[in-house]
CSV table of C-alpha atoms and ligand atoms in Angstrom, one decimal:
chain,number,residue,atom,x,y,z
O,248,MET,CA,3.8,-75.2,1.8
O,249,SER,CA,4.2,-75.8,5.3
O,250,GLU,CA,1.0,-75.6,7.6
O,251,SER,CA,1.8,-72.0,9.2
O,252,GLN,CA,2.2,-70.7,5.6
O,253,SER,CA,-0.8,-69.3,3.6
O,254,ALA,CA,-1.0,-68.8,-0.1
O,255,THR,CA,-1.3,-65.2,0.5
O,256,ILE,CA,1.4,-62.7,-1.1
O,257,PHE,CA,1.5,-59.2,0.5
O,258,VAL,CA,2.2,-56.3,-2.1
O,259,LEU,CA,3.2,-53.2,-0.3
O,260,ASN,CA,3.9,-50.1,-2.1
O,261,GLY,CA,5.5,-47.0,-0.6
O,262,PRO,CA,5.3,-43.1,-1.0
O,263,ASN,CA,3.6,-41.4,-4.0
O,264,LEU,CA,2.6,-44.7,-5.7
O,265,ASN,CA,-0.9,-44.0,-4.9
O,266,LEU,CA,-0.5,-41.1,-7.4
O,267,LEU,CA,0.4,-43.8,-10.2
O,268,GLY,CA,-1.5,-43.1,-13.6
O,269,THR,CA,-0.6,-39.3,-13.3
O,270,ARG,CA,2.6,-39.4,-11.7
O,271,GLU,CA,5.4,-38.6,-14.5
O,272,PRO,CA,3.7,-41.2,-16.9
O,273,GLU,CA,6.8,-41.3,-19.1
O,274,ILE,CA,8.6,-43.0,-16.4
O,275,TYR,CA,6.1,-45.2,-14.6
O,276,GLY,CA,3.4,-45.6,-17.2
O,277,SER,CA,-0.1,-44.9,-17.4
O,278,ALA,CA,-1.5,-47.7,-15.2
O,279,THR,CA,-2.9,-46.8,-11.6
O,280,LEU,CA,-2.3,-48.8,-8.5
O,281,ASP,CA,-5.7,-50.1,-8.8
O,282,ASP,CA,-5.0,-51.1,-12.5
O,283,ILE,CA,-1.8,-53.2,-11.1
O,284,ALA,CA,-3.8,-54.7,-8.3
O,285,GLY,CA,-6.2,-56.0,-10.9
O,286,MET,CA,-3.5,-57.4,-13.1
O,287,LEU,CA,-2.1,-59.1,-9.9
O,288,GLU,CA,-5.3,-60.6,-8.9
O,289,ASP,CA,-6.0,-62.1,-12.4
O,290,ARG,CA,-2.2,-63.5,-12.3
O,291,ALA,CA,-2.6,-64.9,-8.7
O,292,ARG,CA,-6.2,-66.5,-9.4
O,293,GLU,CA,-4.3,-68.6,-12.2
O,294,LEU,CA,-1.4,-69.3,-9.8
O,295,GLY,CA,-3.9,-70.2,-7.1
O,296,LEU,CA,-2.6,-67.5,-4.8
O,297,GLU,CA,-4.3,-64.6,-3.2
O,298,VAL,CA,-2.5,-60.9,-3.0
O,299,ASP,CA,-3.1,-58.3,-0.5
O,300,VAL,CA,-2.3,-55.3,-2.2
O,301,ARG,CA,-1.5,-52.0,0.1
O,302,GLN,CA,-0.2,-48.5,-0.2
O,303,SER,CA,1.2,-46.0,2.4
O,304,ASN,CA,3.2,-42.9,2.5
O,305,HIS,CA,4.6,-43.6,5.7
O,306,GLU,CA,7.7,-45.6,6.5
O,307,GLY,CA,6.3,-47.1,9.5
O,308,HIS,CA,3.4,-48.6,8.2
O,309,LEU,CA,5.6,-50.4,5.7
O,310,VAL,CA,7.7,-51.7,8.6
O,311,ASP,CA,4.5,-52.7,10.6
O,312,TRP,CA,3.2,-54.6,7.4
O,313,LEU,CA,6.4,-56.5,6.9
O,314,HIS,CA,6.2,-57.6,10.4
O,315,GLU,CA,2.7,-58.6,10.0
O,316,ALA,CA,3.7,-60.9,6.7
O,317,GLN,CA,5.4,-62.9,8.9
O,318,ALA,CA,3.0,-62.9,11.8
O,319,VAL,CA,0.2,-64.3,9.4
O,320,GLY,CA,2.5,-66.4,7.6
O,321,ALA,CA,2.4,-65.1,3.9
O,322,LYS,CA,4.3,-66.8,1.5
O,323,ALA,CA,6.1,-63.8,0.2
O,324,VAL,CA,6.1,-59.8,0.1
O,325,LEU,CA,6.6,-57.7,-3.1
O,326,LEU,CA,8.0,-54.3,-1.8
O,327,ASN,CA,7.9,-51.3,-3.9
O,328,ALA,CA,9.1,-49.1,-1.4
O,329,GLY,CA,9.5,-46.0,-3.7
O,330,ALA,CA,12.0,-43.4,-2.6
O,331,PHE,CA,12.3,-45.3,0.9
O,332,THR,CA,14.3,-47.6,-1.0
O,333,HIS,CA,17.0,-45.4,-1.3
O,334,THR,CA,17.0,-44.0,2.4
O,335,SER,CA,15.4,-46.8,4.6
O,336,ILE,CA,17.6,-48.5,6.8
O,337,ALA,CA,14.4,-49.3,9.1
O,338,LEU,CA,13.1,-51.0,6.1
O,339,HIS,CA,16.4,-52.9,5.7
O,340,ASP,CA,16.3,-54.0,9.3
O,341,ALA,CA,12.7,-55.2,9.0
O,342,ILE,CA,13.1,-57.2,6.0
O,343,LYS,CA,16.2,-58.7,7.6
O,344,ALA,CA,14.2,-59.3,10.8
O,345,ILE,CA,11.5,-61.6,8.8
O,346,ARG,CA,11.9,-64.8,7.4
O,347,THR,CA,9.4,-64.3,5.0
O,348,PRO,CA,11.2,-63.5,1.6
O,349,VAL,CA,10.8,-60.1,0.3
O,350,ILE,CA,11.0,-59.3,-3.3
O,351,GLU,CA,12.2,-55.8,-4.4
O,352,VAL,CA,9.8,-54.3,-7.3
O,353,HIS,CA,10.4,-50.9,-9.2
O,354,LEU,CA,8.4,-50.2,-12.4
O,355,SER,CA,11.5,-48.2,-13.5
O,356,ASN,CA,15.1,-49.1,-13.6
O,357,PRO,CA,16.5,-46.9,-10.7
O,358,HIS,CA,20.2,-48.0,-12.1
O,359,ALA,CA,19.6,-46.3,-15.3
O,360,ARG,CA,18.5,-43.2,-13.3
O,361,GLU,CA,19.8,-40.4,-10.9
O,362,ALA,CA,22.9,-41.5,-9.1
O,363,PHE,CA,20.9,-40.9,-5.6
O,364,ARG,CA,18.7,-44.1,-7.0
O,365,HIS,CA,21.5,-46.5,-7.5
O,366,THR,CA,21.8,-47.3,-3.8
O,367,SER,CA,18.9,-49.7,-2.5
O,368,TYR,CA,18.8,-50.7,1.2
O,369,VAL,CA,15.8,-52.7,0.1
O,370,GLY,CA,17.6,-54.6,-2.3
O,371,MET,CA,20.9,-55.1,0.1
O,372,ALA,CA,18.3,-57.3,2.2
O,373,ALA,CA,15.7,-58.7,-0.4
O,374,LYS,CA,15.8,-62.3,-1.9
O,375,ALA,CA,15.5,-60.6,-5.5
O,376,THR,CA,14.8,-57.7,-7.3
O,377,ILE,CA,12.6,-57.1,-10.5
O,378,ALA,CA,13.0,-53.5,-12.1
O,379,GLY,CA,12.5,-51.7,-15.4
O,380,PHE,CA,9.5,-53.6,-16.6
O,381,GLY,CA,6.8,-50.9,-15.8
O,382,ALA,CA,3.6,-52.6,-14.3
O,383,GLN,CA,4.7,-56.1,-15.5
O,384,SER,CA,7.5,-56.0,-13.2
O,385,TYR,CA,4.8,-56.8,-10.3
O,386,VAL,CA,3.3,-59.8,-12.3
O,387,LEU,CA,6.8,-60.9,-13.0
O,388,ALA,CA,7.7,-60.8,-9.4
O,389,LEU,CA,4.4,-62.5,-8.7
O,390,ASP,CA,5.4,-65.4,-10.9
O,391,GLY,CA,8.6,-65.6,-9.4
O,392,ALA,CA,7.2,-65.7,-5.8
O,393,SER,CA,5.0,-68.2,-6.7
O,394,ARG,CA,7.7,-70.4,-7.5
O,395,LEU,CA,9.4,-70.0,-4.0
P,45,DQA,C1,10.3,-46.5,-7.8
P,45,DQA,C2,11.7,-46.0,-8.2
P,45,DQA,C3,12.1,-44.9,-7.0
P,45,DQA,O1,13.6,-44.6,-7.2
P,45,DQA,C4,11.0,-43.8,-7.1
P,45,DQA,O2,11.6,-43.2,-5.7
P,45,DQA,C5,10.0,-44.5,-6.8
P,45,DQA,C6,9.4,-45.6,-7.7
P,45,DQA,C7,9.6,-47.4,-9.0
P,45,DQA,O3,9.1,-48.0,-8.8
P,45,DQA,O4,10.3,-47.1,-10.4
P,45,DQA,O5,9.0,-43.8,-6.2
P,45,DQA,O6,10.4,-47.4,-6.8
């Protein structure tokens, strides 16, 4: 680890993910975002890392937080951009604009769903993608990020 890099991993969540637990549980499961944050904190402790878990329904907040991840020297970003995954060139550009590795995360497998979810502007710029493991997608992505 370089001196300017911290052992913090940003976990950024986009629109509607504040409703996890009650939002279409047949697709997204019953874990809330707080439950997922708890799982990540437990795993991060085992890995000697810290997680900073955030959620916003606003695209610009996610752009600002990607910039902040680089500015504070975060080790990596786990990004579940929700529906912005499929629409946001601003997030694509922000990921390309920073050197911090970004791992795309999804609870569901967007490729097994509607055609409009098959394009990922986030995935085109991200280092890696983990999708389809429900809440465990985040933990698997954290394990991957820890090895970078
Ligand atoms: C999601 C998949 C997206 O297509 C959807 O818009 C979401 C959640 C997922 O985690 O499976 O909001 O990112």
